[in-house]
mmCIF file of C-alpha atoms in Angstrom:
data_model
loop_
_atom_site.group_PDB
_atom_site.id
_atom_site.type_symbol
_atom_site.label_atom_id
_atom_site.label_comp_id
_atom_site.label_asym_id
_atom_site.label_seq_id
_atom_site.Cartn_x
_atom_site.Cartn_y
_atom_site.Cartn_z
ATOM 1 C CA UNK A 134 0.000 0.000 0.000
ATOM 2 C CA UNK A 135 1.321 3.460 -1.201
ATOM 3 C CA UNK A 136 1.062 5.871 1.849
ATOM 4 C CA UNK A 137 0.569 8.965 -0.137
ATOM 5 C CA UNK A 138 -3.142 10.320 -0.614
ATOM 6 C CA UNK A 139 -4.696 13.803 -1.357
ATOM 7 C CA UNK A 140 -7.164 14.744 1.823
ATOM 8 C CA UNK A 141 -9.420 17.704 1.932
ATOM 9 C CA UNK A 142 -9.845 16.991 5.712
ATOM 10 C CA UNK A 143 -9.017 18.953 7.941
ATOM 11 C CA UNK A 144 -7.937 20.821 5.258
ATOM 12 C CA UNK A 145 -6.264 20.314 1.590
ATOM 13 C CA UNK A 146 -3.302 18.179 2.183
ATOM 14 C CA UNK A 147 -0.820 16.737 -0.155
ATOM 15 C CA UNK A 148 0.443 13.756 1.540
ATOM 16 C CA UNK A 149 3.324 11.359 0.921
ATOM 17 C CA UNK A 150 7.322 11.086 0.222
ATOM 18 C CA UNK A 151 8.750 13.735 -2.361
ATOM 19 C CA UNK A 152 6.046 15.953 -2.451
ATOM 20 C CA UNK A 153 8.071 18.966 -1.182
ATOM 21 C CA UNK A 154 8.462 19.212 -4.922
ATOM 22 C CA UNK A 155 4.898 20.115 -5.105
ATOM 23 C CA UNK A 156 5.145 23.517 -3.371
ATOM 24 C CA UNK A 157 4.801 25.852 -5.876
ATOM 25 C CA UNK A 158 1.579 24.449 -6.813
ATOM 26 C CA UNK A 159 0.356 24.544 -3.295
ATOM 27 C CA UNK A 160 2.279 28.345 -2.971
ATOM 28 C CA UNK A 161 -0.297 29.007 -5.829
ATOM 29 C CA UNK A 162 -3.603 27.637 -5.250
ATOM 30 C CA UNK A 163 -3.346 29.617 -2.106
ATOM 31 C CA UNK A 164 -2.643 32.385 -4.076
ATOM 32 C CA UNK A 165 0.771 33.236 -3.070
ATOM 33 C CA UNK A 166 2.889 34.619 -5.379
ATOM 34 C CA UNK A 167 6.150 35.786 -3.002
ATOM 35 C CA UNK A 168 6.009 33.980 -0.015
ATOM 36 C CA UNK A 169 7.895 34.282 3.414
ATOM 37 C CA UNK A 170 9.196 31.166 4.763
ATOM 38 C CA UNK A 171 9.070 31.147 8.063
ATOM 39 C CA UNK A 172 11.186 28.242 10.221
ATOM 40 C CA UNK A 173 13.347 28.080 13.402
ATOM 41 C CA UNK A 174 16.835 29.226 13.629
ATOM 42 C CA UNK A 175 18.025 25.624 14.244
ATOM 43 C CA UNK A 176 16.461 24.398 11.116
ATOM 44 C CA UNK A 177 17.292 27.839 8.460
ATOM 45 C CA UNK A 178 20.461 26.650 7.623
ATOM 46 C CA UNK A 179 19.997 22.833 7.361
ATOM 47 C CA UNK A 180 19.700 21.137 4.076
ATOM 48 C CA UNK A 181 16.149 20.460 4.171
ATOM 49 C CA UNK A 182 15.394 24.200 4.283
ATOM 50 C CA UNK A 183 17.846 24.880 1.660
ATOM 51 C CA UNK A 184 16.488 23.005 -0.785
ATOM 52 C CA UNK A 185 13.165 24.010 -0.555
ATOM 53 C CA UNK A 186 14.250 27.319 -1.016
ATOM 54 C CA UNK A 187 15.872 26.018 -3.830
ATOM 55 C CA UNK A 188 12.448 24.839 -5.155
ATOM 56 C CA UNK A 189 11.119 28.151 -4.537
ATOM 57 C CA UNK A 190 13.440 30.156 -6.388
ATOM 58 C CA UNK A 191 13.232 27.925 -9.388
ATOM 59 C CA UNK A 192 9.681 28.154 -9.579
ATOM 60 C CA UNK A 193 10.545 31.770 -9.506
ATOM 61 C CA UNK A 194 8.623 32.688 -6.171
ATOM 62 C CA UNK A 195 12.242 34.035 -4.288
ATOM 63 C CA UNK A 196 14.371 32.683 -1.578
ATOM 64 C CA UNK A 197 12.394 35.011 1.163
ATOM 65 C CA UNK A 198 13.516 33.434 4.759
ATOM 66 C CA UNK A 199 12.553 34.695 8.392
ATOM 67 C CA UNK A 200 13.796 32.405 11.029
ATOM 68 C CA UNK A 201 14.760 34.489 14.188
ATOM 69 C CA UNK A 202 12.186 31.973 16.117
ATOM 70 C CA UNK A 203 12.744 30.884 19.465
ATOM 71 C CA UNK A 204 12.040 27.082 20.174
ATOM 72 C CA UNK A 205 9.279 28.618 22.404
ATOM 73 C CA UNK A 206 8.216 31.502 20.172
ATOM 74 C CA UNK A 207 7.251 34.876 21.506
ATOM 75 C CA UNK A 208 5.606 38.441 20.580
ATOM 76 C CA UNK A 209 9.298 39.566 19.765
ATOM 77 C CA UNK A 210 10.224 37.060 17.261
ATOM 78 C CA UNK A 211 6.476 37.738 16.245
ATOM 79 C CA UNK A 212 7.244 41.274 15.738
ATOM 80 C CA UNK A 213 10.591 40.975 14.032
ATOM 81 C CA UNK A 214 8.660 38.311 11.582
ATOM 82 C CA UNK A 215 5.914 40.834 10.561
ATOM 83 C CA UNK A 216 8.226 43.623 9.499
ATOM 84 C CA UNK A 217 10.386 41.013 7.173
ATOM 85 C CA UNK A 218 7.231 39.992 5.783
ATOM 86 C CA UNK A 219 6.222 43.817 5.079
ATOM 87 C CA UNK A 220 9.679 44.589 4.205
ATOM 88 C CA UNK A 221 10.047 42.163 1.933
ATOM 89 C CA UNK A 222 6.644 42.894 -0.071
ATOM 90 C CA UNK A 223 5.569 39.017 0.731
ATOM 91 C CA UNK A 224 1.934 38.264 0.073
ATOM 92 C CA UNK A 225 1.878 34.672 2.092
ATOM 93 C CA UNK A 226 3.998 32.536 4.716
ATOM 94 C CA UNK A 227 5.083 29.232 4.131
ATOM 95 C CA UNK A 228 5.163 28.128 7.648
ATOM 96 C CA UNK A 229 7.963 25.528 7.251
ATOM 97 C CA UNK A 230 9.469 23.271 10.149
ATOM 98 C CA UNK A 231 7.877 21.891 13.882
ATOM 99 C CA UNK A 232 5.837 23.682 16.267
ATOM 100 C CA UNK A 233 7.897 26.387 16.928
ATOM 101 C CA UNK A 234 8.289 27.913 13.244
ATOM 102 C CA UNK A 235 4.635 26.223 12.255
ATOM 103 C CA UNK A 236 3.223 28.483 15.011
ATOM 104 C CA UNK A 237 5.164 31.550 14.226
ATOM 105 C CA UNK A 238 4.929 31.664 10.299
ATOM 106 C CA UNK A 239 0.940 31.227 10.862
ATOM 107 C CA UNK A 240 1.051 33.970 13.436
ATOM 108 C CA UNK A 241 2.852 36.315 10.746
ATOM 109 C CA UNK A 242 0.118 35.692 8.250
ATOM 110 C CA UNK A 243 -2.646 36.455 10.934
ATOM 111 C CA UNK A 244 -1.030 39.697 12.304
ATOM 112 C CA UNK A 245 0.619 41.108 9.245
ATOM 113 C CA UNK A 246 -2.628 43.393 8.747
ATOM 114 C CA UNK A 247 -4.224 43.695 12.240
ATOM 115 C CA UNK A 248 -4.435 46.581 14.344
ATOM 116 C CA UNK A 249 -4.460 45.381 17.404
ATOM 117 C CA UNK A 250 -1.687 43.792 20.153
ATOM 118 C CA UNK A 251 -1.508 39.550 19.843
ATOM 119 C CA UNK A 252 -2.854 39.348 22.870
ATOM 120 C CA UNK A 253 -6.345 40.348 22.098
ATOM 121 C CA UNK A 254 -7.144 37.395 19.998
ATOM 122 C CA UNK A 255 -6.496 34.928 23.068
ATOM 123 C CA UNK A 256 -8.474 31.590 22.457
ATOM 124 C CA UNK A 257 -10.988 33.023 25.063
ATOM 125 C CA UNK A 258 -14.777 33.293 24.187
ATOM 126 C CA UNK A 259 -15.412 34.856 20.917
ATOM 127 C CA UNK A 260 -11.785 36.826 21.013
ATOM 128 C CA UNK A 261 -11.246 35.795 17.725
ATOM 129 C CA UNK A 262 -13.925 38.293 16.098
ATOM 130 C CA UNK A 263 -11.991 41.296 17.141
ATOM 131 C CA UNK A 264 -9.678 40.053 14.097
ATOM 132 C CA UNK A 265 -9.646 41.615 10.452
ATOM 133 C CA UNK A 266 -10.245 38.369 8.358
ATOM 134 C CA UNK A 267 -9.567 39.787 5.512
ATOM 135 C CA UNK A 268 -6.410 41.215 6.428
ATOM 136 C CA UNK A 269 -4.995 37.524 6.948
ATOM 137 C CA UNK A 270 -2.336 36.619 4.608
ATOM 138 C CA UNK A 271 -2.813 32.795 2.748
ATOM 139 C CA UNK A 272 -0.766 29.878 4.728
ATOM 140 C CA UNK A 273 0.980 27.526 3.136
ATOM 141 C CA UNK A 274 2.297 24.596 6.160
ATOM 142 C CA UNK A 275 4.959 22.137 5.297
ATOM 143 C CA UNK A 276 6.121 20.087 8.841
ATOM 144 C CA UNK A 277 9.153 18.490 9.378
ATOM 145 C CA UNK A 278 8.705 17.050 12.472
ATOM 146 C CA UNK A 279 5.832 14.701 13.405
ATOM 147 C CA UNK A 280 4.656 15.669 16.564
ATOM 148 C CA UNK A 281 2.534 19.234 17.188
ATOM 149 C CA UNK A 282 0.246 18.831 14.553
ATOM 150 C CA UNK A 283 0.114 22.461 14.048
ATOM 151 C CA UNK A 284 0.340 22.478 10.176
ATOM 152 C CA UNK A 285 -4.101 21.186 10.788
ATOM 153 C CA UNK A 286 -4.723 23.858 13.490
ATOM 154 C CA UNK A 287 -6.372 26.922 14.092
ATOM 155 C CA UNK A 288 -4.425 28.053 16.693
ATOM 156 C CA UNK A 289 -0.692 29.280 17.617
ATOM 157 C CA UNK A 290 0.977 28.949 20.933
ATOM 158 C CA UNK A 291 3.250 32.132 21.405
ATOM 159 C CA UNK A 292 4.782 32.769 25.240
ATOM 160 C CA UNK A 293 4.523 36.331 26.415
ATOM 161 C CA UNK A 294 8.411 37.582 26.970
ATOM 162 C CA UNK A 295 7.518 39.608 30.049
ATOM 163 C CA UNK A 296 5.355 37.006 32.073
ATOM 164 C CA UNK A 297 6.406 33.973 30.488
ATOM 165 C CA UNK A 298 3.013 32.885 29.614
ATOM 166 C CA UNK A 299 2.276 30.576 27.036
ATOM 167 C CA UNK A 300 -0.992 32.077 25.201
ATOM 168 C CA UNK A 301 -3.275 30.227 22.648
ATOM 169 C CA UNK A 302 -3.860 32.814 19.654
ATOM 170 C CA UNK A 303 -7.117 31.484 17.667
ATOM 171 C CA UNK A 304 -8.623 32.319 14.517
ATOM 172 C CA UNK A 305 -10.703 29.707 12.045
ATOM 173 C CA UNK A 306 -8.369 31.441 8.779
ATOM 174 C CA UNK A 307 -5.034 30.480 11.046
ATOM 175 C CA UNK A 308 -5.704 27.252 9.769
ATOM 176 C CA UNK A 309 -3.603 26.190 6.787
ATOM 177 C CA UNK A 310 -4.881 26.601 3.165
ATOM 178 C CA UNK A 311 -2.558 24.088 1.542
ATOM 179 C CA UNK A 312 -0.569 21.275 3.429
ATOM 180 C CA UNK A 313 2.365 19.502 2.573
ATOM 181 C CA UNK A 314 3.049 16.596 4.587
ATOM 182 C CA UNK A 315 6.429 14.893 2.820
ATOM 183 C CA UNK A 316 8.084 11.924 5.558
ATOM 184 C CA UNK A 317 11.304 12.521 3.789
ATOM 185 C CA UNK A 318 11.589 15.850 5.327
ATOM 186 C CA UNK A 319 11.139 13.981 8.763
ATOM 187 C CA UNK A 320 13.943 11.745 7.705
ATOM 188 C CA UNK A 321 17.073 13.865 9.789
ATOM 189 C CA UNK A 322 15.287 14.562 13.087
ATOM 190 C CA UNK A 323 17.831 13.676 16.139
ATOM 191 C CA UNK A 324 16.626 10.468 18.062
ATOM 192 C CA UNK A 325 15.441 12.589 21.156
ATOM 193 C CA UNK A 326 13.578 15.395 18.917
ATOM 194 C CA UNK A 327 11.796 11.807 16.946
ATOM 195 C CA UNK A 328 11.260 10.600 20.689
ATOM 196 C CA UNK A 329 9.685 14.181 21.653
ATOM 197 C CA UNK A 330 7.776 14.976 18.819
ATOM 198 C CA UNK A 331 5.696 11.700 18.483
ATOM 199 C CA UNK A 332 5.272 11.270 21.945
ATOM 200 C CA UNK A 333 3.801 15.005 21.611
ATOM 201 C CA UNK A 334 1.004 13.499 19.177
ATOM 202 C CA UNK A 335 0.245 10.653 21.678
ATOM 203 C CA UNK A 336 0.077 12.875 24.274
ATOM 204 C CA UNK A 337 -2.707 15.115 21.944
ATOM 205 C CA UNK A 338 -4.482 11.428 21.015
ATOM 206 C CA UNK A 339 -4.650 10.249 24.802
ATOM 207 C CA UNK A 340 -5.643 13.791 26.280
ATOM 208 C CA UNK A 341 -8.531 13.849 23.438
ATOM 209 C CA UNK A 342 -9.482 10.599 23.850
ATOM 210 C CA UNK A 343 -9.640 11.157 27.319
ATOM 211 C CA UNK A 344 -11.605 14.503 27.502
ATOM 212 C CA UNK A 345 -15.201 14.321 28.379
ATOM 213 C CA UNK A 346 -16.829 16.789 25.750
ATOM 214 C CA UNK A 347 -18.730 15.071 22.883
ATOM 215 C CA UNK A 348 -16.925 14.730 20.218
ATOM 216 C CA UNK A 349 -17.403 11.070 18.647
ATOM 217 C CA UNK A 350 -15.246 12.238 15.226
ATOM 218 C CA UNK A 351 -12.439 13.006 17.270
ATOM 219 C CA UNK A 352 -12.601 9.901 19.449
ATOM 220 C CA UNK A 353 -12.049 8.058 16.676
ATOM 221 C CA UNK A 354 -9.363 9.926 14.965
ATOM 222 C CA UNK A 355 -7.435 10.106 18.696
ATOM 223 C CA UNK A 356 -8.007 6.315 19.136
ATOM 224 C CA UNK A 357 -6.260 5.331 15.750
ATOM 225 C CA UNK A 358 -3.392 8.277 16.763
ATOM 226 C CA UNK A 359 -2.705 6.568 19.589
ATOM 227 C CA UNK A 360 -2.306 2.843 17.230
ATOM 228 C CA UNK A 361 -0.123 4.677 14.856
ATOM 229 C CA UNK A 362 2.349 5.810 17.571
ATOM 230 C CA UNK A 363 2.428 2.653 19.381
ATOM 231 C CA UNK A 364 3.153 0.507 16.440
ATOM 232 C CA UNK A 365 5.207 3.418 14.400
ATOM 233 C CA UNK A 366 7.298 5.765 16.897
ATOM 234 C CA UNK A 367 9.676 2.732 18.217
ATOM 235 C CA UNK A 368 10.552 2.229 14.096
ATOM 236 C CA UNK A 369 11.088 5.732 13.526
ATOM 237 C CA UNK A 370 13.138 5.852 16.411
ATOM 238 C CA UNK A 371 15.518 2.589 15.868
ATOM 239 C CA UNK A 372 15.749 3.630 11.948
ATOM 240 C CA UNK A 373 15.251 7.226 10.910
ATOM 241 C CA UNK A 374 15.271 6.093 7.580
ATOM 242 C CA UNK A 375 12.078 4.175 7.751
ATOM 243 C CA UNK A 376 9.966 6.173 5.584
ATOM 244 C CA UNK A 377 6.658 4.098 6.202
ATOM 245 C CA UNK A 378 7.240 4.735 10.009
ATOM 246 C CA UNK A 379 7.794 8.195 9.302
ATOM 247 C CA UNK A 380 4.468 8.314 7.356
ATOM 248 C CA UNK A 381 2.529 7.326 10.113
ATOM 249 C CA UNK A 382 3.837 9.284 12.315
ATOM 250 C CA UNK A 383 3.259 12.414 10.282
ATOM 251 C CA UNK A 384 -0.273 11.064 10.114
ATOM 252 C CA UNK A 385 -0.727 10.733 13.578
ATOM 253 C CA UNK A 386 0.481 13.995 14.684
ATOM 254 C CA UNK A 387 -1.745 15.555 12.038
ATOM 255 C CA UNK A 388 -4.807 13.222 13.812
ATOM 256 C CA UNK A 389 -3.475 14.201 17.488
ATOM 257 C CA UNK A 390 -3.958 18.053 16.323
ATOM 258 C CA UNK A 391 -7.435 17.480 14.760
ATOM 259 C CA UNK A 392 -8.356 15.309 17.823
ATOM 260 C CA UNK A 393 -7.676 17.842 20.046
ATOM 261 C CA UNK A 394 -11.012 20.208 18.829
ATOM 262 C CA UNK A 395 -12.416 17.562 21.804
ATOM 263 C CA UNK A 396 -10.021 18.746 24.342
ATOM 264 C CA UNK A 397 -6.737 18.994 25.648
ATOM 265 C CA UNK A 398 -6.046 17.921 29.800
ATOM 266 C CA UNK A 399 -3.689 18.083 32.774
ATOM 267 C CA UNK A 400 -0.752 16.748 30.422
ATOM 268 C CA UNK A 401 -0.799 20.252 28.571
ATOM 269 C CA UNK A 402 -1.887 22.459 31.209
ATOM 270 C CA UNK A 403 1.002 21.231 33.598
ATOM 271 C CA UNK A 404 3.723 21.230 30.801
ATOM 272 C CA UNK A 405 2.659 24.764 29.265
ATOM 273 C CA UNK A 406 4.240 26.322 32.484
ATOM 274 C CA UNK A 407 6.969 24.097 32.379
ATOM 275 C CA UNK A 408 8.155 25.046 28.788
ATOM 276 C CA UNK A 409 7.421 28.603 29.422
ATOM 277 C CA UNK A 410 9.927 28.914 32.701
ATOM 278 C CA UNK A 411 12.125 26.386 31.889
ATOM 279 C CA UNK A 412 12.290 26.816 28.421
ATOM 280 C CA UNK A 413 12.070 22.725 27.653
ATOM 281 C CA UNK A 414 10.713 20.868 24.603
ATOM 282 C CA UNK A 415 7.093 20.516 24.880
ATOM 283 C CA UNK A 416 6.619 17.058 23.597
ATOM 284 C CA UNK A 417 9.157 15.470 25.828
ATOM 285 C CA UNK A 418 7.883 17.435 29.063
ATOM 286 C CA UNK A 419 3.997 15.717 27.948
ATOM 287 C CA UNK A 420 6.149 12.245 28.108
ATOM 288 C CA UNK A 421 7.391 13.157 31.508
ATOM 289 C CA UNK A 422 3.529 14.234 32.942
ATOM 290 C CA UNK A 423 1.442 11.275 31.076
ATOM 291 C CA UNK A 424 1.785 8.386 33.774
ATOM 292 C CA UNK A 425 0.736 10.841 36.787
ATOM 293 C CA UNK A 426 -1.864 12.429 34.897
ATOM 294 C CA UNK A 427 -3.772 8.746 33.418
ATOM 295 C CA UNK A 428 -3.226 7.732 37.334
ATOM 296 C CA UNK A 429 -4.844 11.138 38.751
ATOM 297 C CA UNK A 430 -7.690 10.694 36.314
ATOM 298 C CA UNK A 431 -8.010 7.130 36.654
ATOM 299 C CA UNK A 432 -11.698 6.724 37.734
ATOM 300 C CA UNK A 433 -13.117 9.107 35.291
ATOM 301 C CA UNK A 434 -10.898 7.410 32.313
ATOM 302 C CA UNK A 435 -11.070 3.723 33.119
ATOM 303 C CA UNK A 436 -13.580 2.418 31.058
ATOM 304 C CA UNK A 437 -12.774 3.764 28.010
ATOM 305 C CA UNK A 438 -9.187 2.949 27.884
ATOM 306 C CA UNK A 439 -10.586 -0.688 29.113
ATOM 307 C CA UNK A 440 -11.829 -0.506 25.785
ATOM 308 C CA UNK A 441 -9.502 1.103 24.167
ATOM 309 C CA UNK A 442 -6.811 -1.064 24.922
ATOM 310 C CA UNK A 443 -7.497 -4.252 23.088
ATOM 311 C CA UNK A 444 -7.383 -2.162 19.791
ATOM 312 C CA UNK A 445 -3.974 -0.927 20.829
ATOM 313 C CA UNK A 446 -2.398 -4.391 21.345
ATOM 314 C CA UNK A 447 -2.218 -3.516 25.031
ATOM 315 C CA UNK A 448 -3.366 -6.816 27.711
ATOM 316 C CA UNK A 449 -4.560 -5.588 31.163
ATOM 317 C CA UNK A 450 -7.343 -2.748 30.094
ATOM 318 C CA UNK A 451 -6.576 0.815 31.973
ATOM 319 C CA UNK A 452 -3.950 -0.318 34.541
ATOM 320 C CA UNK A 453 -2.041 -2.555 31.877
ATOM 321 C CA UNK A 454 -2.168 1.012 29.466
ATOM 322 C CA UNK A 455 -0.661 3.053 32.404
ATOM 323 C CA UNK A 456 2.075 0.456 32.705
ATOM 324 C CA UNK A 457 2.906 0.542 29.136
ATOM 325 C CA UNK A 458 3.195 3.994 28.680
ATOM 326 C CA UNK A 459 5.645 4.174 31.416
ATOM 327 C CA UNK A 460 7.892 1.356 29.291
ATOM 328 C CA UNK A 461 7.244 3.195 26.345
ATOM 329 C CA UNK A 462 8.594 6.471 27.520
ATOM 330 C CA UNK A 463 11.943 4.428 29.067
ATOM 331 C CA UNK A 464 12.420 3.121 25.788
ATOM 332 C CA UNK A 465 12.285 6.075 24.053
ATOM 333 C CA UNK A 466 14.988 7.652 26.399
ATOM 334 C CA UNK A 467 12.426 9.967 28.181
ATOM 335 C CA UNK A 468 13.693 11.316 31.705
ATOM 336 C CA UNK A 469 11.063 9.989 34.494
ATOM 337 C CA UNK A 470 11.006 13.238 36.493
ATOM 338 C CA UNK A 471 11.200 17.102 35.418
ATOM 339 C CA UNK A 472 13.907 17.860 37.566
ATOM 340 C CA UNK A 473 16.107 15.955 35.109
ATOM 341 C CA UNK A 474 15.027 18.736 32.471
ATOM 342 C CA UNK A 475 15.954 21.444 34.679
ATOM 343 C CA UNK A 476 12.769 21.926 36.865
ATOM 344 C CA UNK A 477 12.957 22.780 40.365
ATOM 345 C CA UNK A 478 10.204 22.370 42.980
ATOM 346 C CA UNK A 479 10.803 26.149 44.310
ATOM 347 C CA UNK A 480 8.527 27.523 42.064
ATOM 348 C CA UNK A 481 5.896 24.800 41.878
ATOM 349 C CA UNK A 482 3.251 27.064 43.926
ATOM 350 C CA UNK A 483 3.717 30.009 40.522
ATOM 351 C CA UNK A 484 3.512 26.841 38.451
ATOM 352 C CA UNK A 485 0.292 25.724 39.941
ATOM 353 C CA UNK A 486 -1.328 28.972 39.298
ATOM 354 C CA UNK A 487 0.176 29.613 36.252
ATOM 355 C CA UNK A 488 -1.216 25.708 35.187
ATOM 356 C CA UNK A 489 -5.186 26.542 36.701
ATOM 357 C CA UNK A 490 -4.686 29.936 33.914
ATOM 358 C CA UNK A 491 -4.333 27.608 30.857
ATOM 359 C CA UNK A 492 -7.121 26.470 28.634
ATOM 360 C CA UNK A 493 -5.967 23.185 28.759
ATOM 361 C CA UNK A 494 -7.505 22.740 32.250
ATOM 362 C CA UNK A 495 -11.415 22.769 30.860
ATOM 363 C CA UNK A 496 -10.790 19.428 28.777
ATOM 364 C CA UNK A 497 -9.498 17.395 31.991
ATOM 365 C CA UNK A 498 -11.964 14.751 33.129
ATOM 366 C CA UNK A 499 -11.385 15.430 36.197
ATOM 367 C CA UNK A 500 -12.034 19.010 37.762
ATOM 368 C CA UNK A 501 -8.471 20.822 38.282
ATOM 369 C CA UNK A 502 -7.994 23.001 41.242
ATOM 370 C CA UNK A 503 -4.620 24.893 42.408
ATOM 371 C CA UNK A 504 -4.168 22.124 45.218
ATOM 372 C CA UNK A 505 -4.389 19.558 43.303
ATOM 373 C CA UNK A 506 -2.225 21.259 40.546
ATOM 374 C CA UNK A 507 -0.225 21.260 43.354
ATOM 375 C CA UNK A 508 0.283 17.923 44.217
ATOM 376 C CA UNK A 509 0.655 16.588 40.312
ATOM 377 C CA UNK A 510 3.264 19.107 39.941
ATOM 378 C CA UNK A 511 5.240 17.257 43.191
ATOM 379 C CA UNK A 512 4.460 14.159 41.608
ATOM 380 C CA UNK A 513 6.182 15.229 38.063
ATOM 381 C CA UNK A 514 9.317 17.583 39.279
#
């Protein structure tokens, strides 16, 4: 079977190894002529980026480049990405790379013509219609990780510099006219960012398939996320070269991101702080909170993941789950404690009510106060 496929869900998607070479097209059914490409400094000068701006130059769009992003991005490399794109007379972004320049180069689009400060179009009630929709600039996403899923969202995480806050920015047109999801470009990631990443779409499928909104879509989608990981993330790991493995794993951190309309949990809400002091990679810091977070929810989640478990080759319903995730993160080289990222427990009671802030909170099926914030945090430092 050929994993390569053409998908107009959640959005248009061109999926499958090689087609990086299709960007043009995608640069011009969403009617960008000059585009910015916006990526991480750890990723501008790698060959990967390179030669896609190699393809855009011969397809005579430029070589346009932004990539002053910080692996946690912020209103300042937000700022400093909106005057290169104004400067440089762009009339898209090609957000290009993982989270980090995925959430930026869709934030540039979105703010290039707005009026008002980021902050204003917070993923908080109907924020969002503050925003000039017309003043968005077309997205074009192109991932090269497989983990945040960001290249099918709506939404951008950007960390305030001053209060080191991690904010969800929303808007329906922040989602992605044209995706290009190409393995090969997956093919170079470091063991630990292939460990981080996909364990940052499991942690997306488990918190979704955990949350107790109705959502029965995205049940399904985070149920078969959380299938692809298991069976595809210890391949991708051992080989880096497995392209089939790194297919699925692109697909399943595009279905972790779609899952997530259902909800997000504890997982997020306790590693949003985390990354936003301590400046750690998000997907590995989910990894680190999973096993106290399924055994804090436990009573509310049981059933389900009885169910669930079968499907995912997994013996011993709920409890056998919880004890596989745990081997699953040792395997994949994942510390068992946040003070081996850095993480102190000095600040846990600013982490607490930093965590209770976070949107993340109102998907957890269980309700999250600051004392029992508290206590997972004591649990996970």
């Amino acid at each position: 079977m050929s994993l390569t496929g053409n998908w107009s869900y959640p959005t248009a998607m061109k999926f499958g190894a090689g087609r990086i070479n299709e960007l043009p097209d995608a640069c011009a059914a969403a009617g960008i002529s000059k585009p910015l490409l916006v990526t991480d400094k750890g990723l501008a000068d790698l060959p990967v980026t390179q030669s896609t701006l190699d393809i855009m130059e011969t397809a005579g769009l430029g070589r346009g480049m932004f990539s002053d992003v910080d692996p946690n991005p912020n209103e300042k490399n937000l700022d400093a990405g909106v005057a290169a794109y104004k400067a440089g007379g762009h009339d898209g972004v090609i957000a290009f790379g993982g989270g980090s320049g995925l959430d930026l180069g869709k934030m540039v689009a979105f703010m290039v013509g707005q009026t008002r400060p980021v902050w204003d179009f917070e993923d908080i009630g109907d924020w969002w219609t503050r925003a000039d929709a017309d003043a968005i600039a077309p997205i074009v996403a192109v991932p090269t990780t497989a983990g945040t899923g960001s290249e099918v969202g709506r939404a951008s995480v950007i960390t305030n510099s001053d209060t080191h806050v991690k904010k969800i920015i929303f808007h329906p047109k922040v989602l992605p006219s044209v995706v290009i999801c190409d393995p090969e470009l997956t093919v170079g990631m470091p063991k630990f960012i292939t460990a981080g990443t996909g364990l940052d779409a499991f942690a997306h499928c488990v918190e979704a398939f955990s949350s107790p909104h109705y959502h029965p879509m995205s049940q399904g989608i985070a149920l078969e996320g959380m299938r692809l990981v298991i069976d595809n993330l210890p391949r991708a790991y051992a080989d880096g070269t497995d392209i089939k493995a790194r297919a699925n794993m692109m697909s399943a951190a595009a279905m972790g991101a779609t899952a997530f309309q259902k909800g997000l949990g504890a997982i997020h809400a306790l590693s949003h702080p985390i990354g936003a002091i301590y400046n750690t990679h998000h997907g590995t810091t989910n990894a680190v909170c999973m096993p106290a977070v399924l055994a804090f929810n436990a009573d509310a989640i049981r059933d389900r993941f009885d169910l669930a478990a079968p499907y995912l080759g997994i013996s011993g319903g709920f409890d056998g789950f919880c004890a596989f995730v745990q081997d699953f993160n040792d395997s994949l080289g994942i510390p068992r404690k946040l003070r081996d990222m850095g993480a102190g427990e000095d600040r846990i009671d600013e982490l607490a009510a930093m965590a209770l802030e976070d949107p993340s909170c109102g998907g957890n099926p269980v309700k999250l106060t600051l004392e029992n914030l508290t206590g997972l945090y004591r649990a996970v430092i």
